[in-house]
Each structure stands twice: as C-alpha cells, then as structure tokens.
Short mmCIF file of C-alpha atoms in Angstrom, two decimals:
data_model
loop_
_atom_site.label_atom_id
_atom_site.label_comp_id
_atom_site.label_asym_id
_atom_site.label_seq_id
_atom_site.Cartn_x
_atom_site.Cartn_y
_atom_site.Cartn_z
CA UNK A 1 -19.74 12.62 24.06
CA UNK A 2 -18.53 15.78 22.10
CA UNK A 3 -18.54 15.92 18.34
CA UNK A 4 -14.71 15.69 18.29
CA UNK A 5 -14.75 12.60 20.51
CA UNK A 6 -17.33 10.95 18.30
CA UNK A 7 -15.13 11.61 15.29
CA UNK A 8 -11.89 10.44 16.87
CA UNK A 9 -13.73 7.18 17.83
CA UNK A 10 -14.17 6.29 14.20
CA UNK A 11 -11.03 8.01 12.73
CA UNK A 12 -9.16 4.63 12.36
CA UNK A 13 -12.02 3.18 10.31
CA UNK A 14 -12.30 6.34 8.11
CA UNK A 15 -8.59 6.25 7.42
CA UNK A 16 -8.68 2.58 6.59
CA UNK A 17 -11.58 3.00 4.17
CA UNK A 18 -9.88 5.95 2.50
CA UNK A 19 -6.47 4.37 2.12
CA UNK A 20 -7.99 1.28 0.39
CA UNK A 21 -9.95 3.36 -2.04
CA UNK A 22 -7.00 5.67 -2.76
CA UNK A 23 -3.80 3.70 -2.16
CA UNK A 24 -2.22 6.76 -0.75
CA UNK A 25 -1.46 7.59 2.91
CA UNK A 26 -1.25 11.34 2.34
CA UNK A 27 -4.44 11.48 0.32
CA UNK A 28 -6.28 9.22 2.86
CA UNK A 29 -5.25 11.56 5.60
CA UNK A 30 -6.51 14.63 3.56
CA UNK A 31 -9.84 12.81 2.99
CA UNK A 32 -10.22 12.14 6.69
CA UNK A 33 -9.36 15.70 7.48
CA UNK A 34 -11.89 17.00 4.99
CA UNK A 35 -14.55 14.64 6.57
CA UNK A 36 -13.89 16.31 9.94
CA UNK A 37 -14.24 19.71 8.48
CA UNK A 38 -17.68 18.94 7.01
CA UNK A 39 -18.81 17.08 10.09
CA UNK A 40 -17.72 19.96 12.40
CA UNK A 41 -19.65 22.46 10.12
CA UNK A 42 -22.70 20.32 9.84
CA UNK A 43 -25.88 20.98 11.88
CA UNK A 44 -27.10 17.40 11.28
CA UNK A 45 -27.49 14.98 14.18
CA UNK A 46 -26.98 11.48 12.49
CA UNK A 47 -28.59 8.40 14.00
CA UNK A 48 -25.33 6.58 13.35
CA UNK A 49 -22.23 8.66 13.40
CA UNK A 50 -20.15 5.66 12.11
CA UNK A 51 -22.42 5.37 8.98
CA UNK A 52 -22.59 8.97 8.34
CA UNK A 53 -18.94 9.62 8.52
CA UNK A 54 -18.10 6.48 6.64
CA UNK A 55 -20.36 7.65 3.78
CA UNK A 56 -18.70 11.06 3.86
CA UNK A 57 -15.22 9.86 3.65
CA UNK A 58 -16.11 7.41 0.93
CA UNK A 59 -17.73 10.15 -1.26
CA UNK A 60 -14.66 12.44 -0.75
CA UNK A 61 -12.29 9.57 -1.51
CA UNK A 62 -14.17 8.64 -4.79
CA UNK A 63 -13.80 12.30 -5.87
CA UNK A 64 -10.12 12.30 -5.08
CA UNK A 65 -9.58 9.00 -6.86
CA UNK A 66 -11.23 10.23 -10.05
CA UNK A 67 -8.63 13.03 -10.34
CA UNK A 68 -5.76 10.81 -9.08
CA UNK A 69 -6.37 8.24 -11.85
CA UNK A 70 -5.64 10.91 -14.52
CA UNK A 71 -2.26 11.67 -12.80
CA UNK A 72 -1.44 7.97 -12.48
CA UNK A 73 -1.95 7.50 -16.17
CA UNK A 74 0.89 10.06 -16.76
CA UNK A 75 3.12 8.66 -13.98
CA UNK A 76 6.71 8.20 -14.84
CA UNK A 77 7.47 4.43 -14.57
CA UNK A 78 5.52 1.86 -12.54
CA UNK A 79 3.07 3.16 -9.98
CA UNK A 80 2.85 1.61 -6.55
CA UNK A 81 0.66 2.51 -3.56
CA UNK A 82 2.24 4.45 -0.71
CA UNK A 83 3.69 2.13 1.84
CA UNK A 84 1.53 1.61 4.99
CA UNK A 85 3.45 0.73 8.08
CA UNK A 86 0.28 0.20 10.37
CA UNK A 87 -3.27 -0.07 9.70
CA UNK A 88 -4.97 1.79 12.52
CA UNK A 89 -8.30 -0.13 12.29
CA UNK A 90 -8.72 -3.45 13.94
CA UNK A 91 -11.55 -5.84 13.84
CA UNK A 92 -10.74 -9.38 15.18
CA UNK A 93 -13.66 -10.86 13.29
CA UNK A 94 -12.34 -9.57 9.94
CA UNK A 95 -8.58 -9.62 10.57
CA UNK A 96 -7.91 -11.88 7.54
CA UNK A 97 -9.88 -9.65 5.12
CA UNK A 98 -8.34 -6.51 6.51
CA UNK A 99 -4.74 -7.83 6.16
CA UNK A 100 -5.16 -9.17 2.73
CA UNK A 101 -6.97 -6.10 1.44
CA UNK A 102 -4.18 -3.72 2.42
CA UNK A 103 -1.41 -5.68 0.70
CA UNK A 104 0.17 -3.96 -2.31
CA UNK A 105 -0.86 -6.81 -4.59
CA UNK A 106 -4.49 -6.36 -3.53
CA UNK A 107 -4.26 -2.56 -3.93
CA UNK A 108 -2.87 -2.92 -7.46
CA UNK A 109 -5.71 -5.25 -8.34
CA UNK A 110 -8.13 -2.55 -7.03
CA UNK A 111 -6.59 -0.11 -9.51
CA UNK A 112 -8.43 -2.16 -12.21
CA UNK A 113 -11.77 -1.07 -10.93
CA UNK A 114 -13.76 2.10 -11.50
CA UNK A 115 -13.88 4.41 -8.44
CA UNK A 116 -17.44 3.38 -7.73
CA UNK A 117 -16.68 -0.37 -8.08
CA UNK A 118 -13.67 0.11 -5.77
CA UNK A 119 -15.59 1.84 -3.13
CA UNK A 120 -18.52 -0.64 -3.18
CA UNK A 121 -16.01 -3.52 -3.02
CA UNK A 122 -14.03 -2.04 -0.09
CA UNK A 123 -17.13 -1.18 1.92
CA UNK A 124 -18.75 -4.61 1.41
CA UNK A 125 -15.99 -7.11 1.09
CA UNK A 126 -13.53 -5.62 3.48
CA UNK A 127 -15.66 -3.79 6.07
CA UNK A 128 -18.95 -5.74 5.64
CA UNK A 129 -21.18 -2.71 5.33
CA UNK A 130 -24.77 -3.45 4.47
CA UNK A 131 -26.17 -2.50 1.03
CA UNK A 132 -28.40 0.35 2.38
CA UNK A 133 -25.26 1.96 3.91
CA UNK A 134 -23.27 1.40 0.85
CA UNK A 135 -26.04 2.85 -1.41
CA UNK A 136 -26.13 5.87 0.73
CA UNK A 137 -22.31 6.27 0.62
CA UNK A 138 -22.05 6.08 -3.27
CA UNK A 139 -25.35 7.68 -4.06
CA UNK A 140 -26.60 4.79 -6.04
CA UNK A 141 -29.57 2.41 -5.57
CA UNK A 142 -29.02 -0.89 -3.69
CA UNK A 143 -29.61 -2.75 -6.97
CA UNK A 144 -26.97 -0.76 -8.70
CA UNK A 145 -24.54 -1.36 -5.84
CA UNK A 146 -25.02 -5.13 -6.06
CA UNK A 147 -24.26 -4.95 -9.81
CA UNK A 148 -21.15 -2.94 -8.99
CA UNK A 149 -20.06 -5.51 -6.59
CA UNK A 150 -20.52 -8.37 -9.02
CA UNK A 151 -18.39 -6.59 -11.57
CA UNK A 152 -15.78 -5.74 -8.95
CA UNK A 153 -15.59 -9.31 -7.64
CA UNK A 154 -15.10 -10.62 -11.17
CA UNK A 155 -12.12 -8.36 -11.70
CA UNK A 156 -10.58 -9.18 -8.40
CA UNK A 157 -11.14 -12.87 -8.57
CA UNK A 158 -8.97 -13.13 -11.75
CA UNK A 159 -5.91 -12.15 -9.86
CA UNK A 160 -6.55 -12.38 -6.11
CA UNK A 161 -3.06 -12.71 -4.46
CA UNK A 162 -2.03 -15.61 -2.21
CA UNK A 163 0.48 -15.16 0.51
CA UNK A 164 2.38 -17.26 2.92
CA UNK A 165 0.22 -17.52 6.09
CA UNK A 166 2.89 -18.23 8.79
CA UNK A 167 4.22 -14.86 10.13
CA UNK A 168 7.22 -16.41 11.75
CA UNK A 169 8.37 -18.16 8.57
CA UNK A 170 7.91 -14.96 6.62
CA UNK A 171 9.95 -13.04 9.20
CA UNK A 172 12.71 -15.59 8.96
CA UNK A 173 12.81 -15.50 5.20
CA UNK A 174 12.99 -11.66 5.30
CA UNK A 175 15.95 -11.85 7.69
CA UNK A 176 17.71 -14.26 5.34
CA UNK A 177 16.96 -12.06 2.39
CA UNK A 178 18.52 -8.95 4.07
CA UNK A 179 21.57 -11.00 5.10
CA UNK A 180 22.03 -12.25 1.53
CA UNK A 181 21.60 -8.67 0.19
CA UNK A 182 24.14 -7.29 2.54
CA UNK A 183 26.67 -10.10 1.67
CA UNK A 184 26.01 -9.82 -2.04
CA UNK A 185 25.45 -13.57 -2.07
CA UNK A 186 24.06 -14.51 -5.33
CA UNK A 187 23.53 -18.25 -4.51
CA UNK A 188 21.76 -17.44 -1.26
CA UNK A 189 19.46 -14.90 -2.96
CA UNK A 190 18.71 -17.26 -5.86
CA UNK A 191 17.69 -19.88 -3.32
CA UNK A 192 15.13 -17.44 -1.74
CA UNK A 193 13.54 -16.38 -4.98
CA UNK A 194 10.77 -18.07 -7.02
CA UNK A 195 11.96 -19.07 -10.49
CA UNK A 196 9.57 -16.47 -12.10
CA UNK A 197 10.22 -13.69 -9.42
CA UNK A 198 9.46 -10.15 -10.54
CA UNK A 199 11.10 -7.02 -9.07
CA UNK A 200 9.55 -3.55 -9.74
CA UNK A 201 10.58 -0.06 -8.40
CA UNK A 202 8.42 3.08 -8.15
CA UNK A 203 10.58 6.21 -8.40
CA UNK A 204 8.06 8.32 -10.16
CA UNK A 205 10.88 10.24 -12.03
CA UNK A 206 11.82 11.65 -8.61
CA UNK A 207 14.53 9.12 -7.75
CA UNK A 208 16.77 6.58 -9.50
CA UNK A 209 14.62 3.57 -10.55
CA UNK A 210 14.45 0.56 -12.73
CA UNK A 211 13.34 1.39 -16.21
CA UNK A 212 10.99 -1.59 -16.13
CA UNK A 213 10.25 -4.68 -14.09
CA UNK A 214 13.12 -7.25 -13.75
CA UNK A 215 12.12 -10.92 -13.96
CA UNK A 216 13.69 -14.29 -13.20
CA UNK A 217 15.60 -15.58 -10.20
CA UNK A 218 19.06 -15.53 -11.83
CA UNK A 219 18.63 -11.97 -13.21
CA UNK A 220 17.15 -10.53 -10.01
CA UNK A 221 19.61 -12.28 -7.73
CA UNK A 222 22.67 -10.84 -9.71
CA UNK A 223 21.12 -7.44 -9.81
CA UNK A 224 20.57 -7.32 -6.16
CA UNK A 225 23.84 -8.87 -5.23
CA UNK A 226 25.60 -6.06 -7.27
CA UNK A 227 23.61 -3.14 -6.10
CA UNK A 228 23.18 -3.57 -2.32
CA UNK A 229 26.80 -4.15 -1.27
CA UNK A 230 27.58 -0.86 -3.01
CA UNK A 231 24.79 0.72 -1.06
CA UNK A 232 26.06 -0.73 2.14
CA UNK A 233 29.45 0.66 1.21
CA UNK A 234 28.00 4.25 1.48
CA UNK A 235 26.19 3.58 4.73
CA UNK A 236 22.78 2.29 3.61
CA UNK A 237 21.19 -0.24 5.95
CA UNK A 238 17.95 -2.25 5.93
CA UNK A 239 15.74 -3.04 8.81
CA UNK A 240 12.93 -5.65 8.69
CA UNK A 241 9.45 -4.07 8.93
CA UNK A 242 6.05 -5.30 8.07
CA UNK A 243 4.65 -3.14 5.33
CA UNK A 244 1.12 -3.20 3.98
CA UNK A 245 0.59 -6.42 6.05
CA UNK A 246 3.40 -8.15 4.24
CA UNK A 247 7.10 -8.78 5.04
CA UNK A 248 9.38 -6.04 4.02
CA UNK A 249 12.11 -3.66 5.03
CA UNK A 250 12.85 0.01 5.35
CA UNK A 251 16.18 1.13 3.89
CA UNK A 252 17.95 4.27 5.40
CA UNK A 253 21.09 6.21 4.71
CA UNK A 254 23.87 6.62 7.20
CA UNK A 255 21.97 9.47 8.98
CA UNK A 256 18.79 7.33 9.42
CA UNK A 257 16.85 8.97 6.71
CA UNK A 258 14.47 6.91 4.58
CA UNK A 259 15.79 5.79 1.22
CA UNK A 260 13.10 3.32 0.15
CA UNK A 261 10.76 0.72 1.33
CA UNK A 262 10.69 -2.90 0.05
CA UNK A 263 7.69 -5.31 0.28
CA UNK A 264 7.98 -9.07 -0.44
CA UNK A 265 5.17 -11.27 -1.52
CA UNK A 266 6.00 -14.71 -0.22
CA UNK A 267 4.40 -18.02 -1.09
CA UNK A 268 5.54 -21.52 -0.49
CA UNK A 269 8.73 -20.45 1.03
CA UNK A 270 9.85 -18.32 -1.97
CA UNK A 271 9.75 -14.69 -2.77
CA UNK A 272 7.33 -14.18 -5.58
CA UNK A 273 7.45 -10.37 -6.05
CA UNK A 274 9.74 -7.62 -4.77
CA UNK A 275 8.21 -4.12 -4.80
CA UNK A 276 10.39 -1.09 -3.93
CA UNK A 277 8.85 2.38 -3.26
CA UNK A 278 11.67 4.94 -3.99
CA UNK A 279 9.65 8.06 -4.87
CA UNK A 280 10.44 10.53 -1.99
CA UNK A 281 7.00 12.02 -2.29
CA UNK A 282 5.65 8.68 -1.07
CA UNK A 283 7.89 8.32 1.87
CA UNK A 284 7.56 11.41 4.02
CA UNK A 285 5.04 9.72 6.43
CA UNK A 286 7.58 6.93 7.08
CA UNK A 287 10.22 9.47 8.29
CA UNK A 288 12.80 12.15 7.09
CA UNK A 289 13.60 11.30 3.53
CA UNK A 290 17.07 10.62 2.10
CA UNK A 291 18.57 12.18 -1.02
CA UNK A 292 18.42 9.21 -3.34
CA UNK A 293 20.21 10.97 -6.19
CA UNK A 294 23.22 11.80 -3.89
CA UNK A 295 23.41 8.21 -2.80
CA UNK A 296 23.28 7.12 -6.43
CA UNK A 297 26.13 9.41 -7.32
CA UNK A 298 28.11 8.19 -4.34
CA UNK A 299 27.63 4.53 -5.45
CA UNK A 300 28.74 5.26 -9.03
CA UNK A 301 31.80 7.34 -7.98
CA UNK A 302 34.95 5.43 -8.95
CA UNK A 303 37.13 4.37 -5.86
CA UNK A 304 40.16 6.50 -5.15
#
C-alpha cells in the first residue's frame, strides 16, 4: 500500500477528530491537509499509521484551536460550530458516542474546556484511544492525561445534552415544524416548542442575526410565524436535513443558494433549542451561499 493509500484509509478518522476539537469544517479540513503534507515529507515508517496520523492531526488541531479561541472571544454575537452534514467516520461499536459528540450542544460544551482537555476528552471518550496513544498525541505523561480527562469529564457532565432517540419521531417533528413555519401558524409552532425553548442565531456580523437569544414558546413562535412567511414570499424554502447528527433543515433562496442552516434539539416530543447558522463564512462547504443582506432588504421592502 502506498503512503497516499495509507493516508486515505484513515482520512475519515482524522477529519472527525479534528472537527470535534475545532468545531469548524474548514479548519478541520485544513488540519487534515497539513497532516498529509507532514506525513508525505516524513521519512519515518511508523508501526501504526493510524496512531501516528491521529497524533499528528491532534497536535495540529490543538495549535489551531489556541489561536481560534482568541478570535472567538472577539466574535460578533453568539458563536456556533460550523454545521456538519455528514460525519465521514463510522464505527458501529461507538455509533452512539460518535453521534452525541458531534451535536452542536456537545460541541458548545467542549468550548468550556482548554485545548488539551478537549483533545484528551475527544480521543478517549469519543474514539476510545488508549492512554499511551493519547499521551503521545498531546505530549504529556499518561498521568497528566488522566488528570486532564477527569477535569474534562467534570465540565462535560454538568451540561451533557439529552436528545430524542427515535429518529423517525424526530424527522416527523421536523416536518411539522417546517410546515408550521411556512404557514406562519403560531398555534402549531407553539405546540411543538418546549415552554422554555431557546432560539439563537450565529451571523458573526456577516449577516442579519438576532441580537441575542430569544426564549419562551410564545415569543419564539410569534417571531418565527412572522419572519418565515415573509422569507417564503421572496422565494426562500427549507428542506429537512440531519445536521450534526440532529434533526434540522437547510434554507435556500429561490436560486438554490444556502441562506442558513437550522438545528433542532428535541426531547420528549418538544423542541428544546433552535440554532441557526447564518454566517456565510460557515456555509461554503454546504453549497453556494446566498446574499442574506439582499434577502433581508427584500423582506423589509414595503409592498407596492
């Protein structure tokens, strides 16, 4: 097997590690590419290519995250991870851990951790790496890695998300949600929302966005019922799509360009949280991106 073939065999794993550490599709792809550049230039013949490359992409991701955290502290408005449509790595024995760990709720919890804690938690809890491999990846002793994991678990346990397990029920609820949005049906929307539902949008100052999170079923239902019929009036449509392992939708303009994505946290038959990624810089990997400002102007233009 050639070096390129060895790399391609583990590329899905490398991306999945990097995305969970970074919360960014574009940065994860860059980290994987940098891993390949270093692997191609190396004269080493590792005993385990998987372990060698996993350690390399982890170290690169930690470095990227350290600089990214500074930018996120200065981010305009709420910050959300870049939406992930499909996780390329599959492991039937760890499917539950993989699905939960890629949700936006889980990724936001990971933001509480230091870069080292985050890397150790991802490698151990999500991908079940042994402590010798983790120690090599983060350049710390095994004892130090165990302590990092203890701290990470403590932070994560305080807010670990819970989701509806039945995929069919989640899909049906998402379909009803989109129908109610299109119709501007306040009562139907209210019936789908938890009493303490929260809605947040990430525009990063690059697109129209909510100034802050909106909370409460009545307030969220009325806001949605007002906004989305206007969007439909200028050709915006929503299509159901699983995003970050959770029910969601991709909204497009009349030309099929991506306006934003929406992810729904569903529990006990109700929508607990609505997260919309509107920042065009975070949507390029989903498809050609719409001009959100132009759509906003069209919505606000008085009828003739």
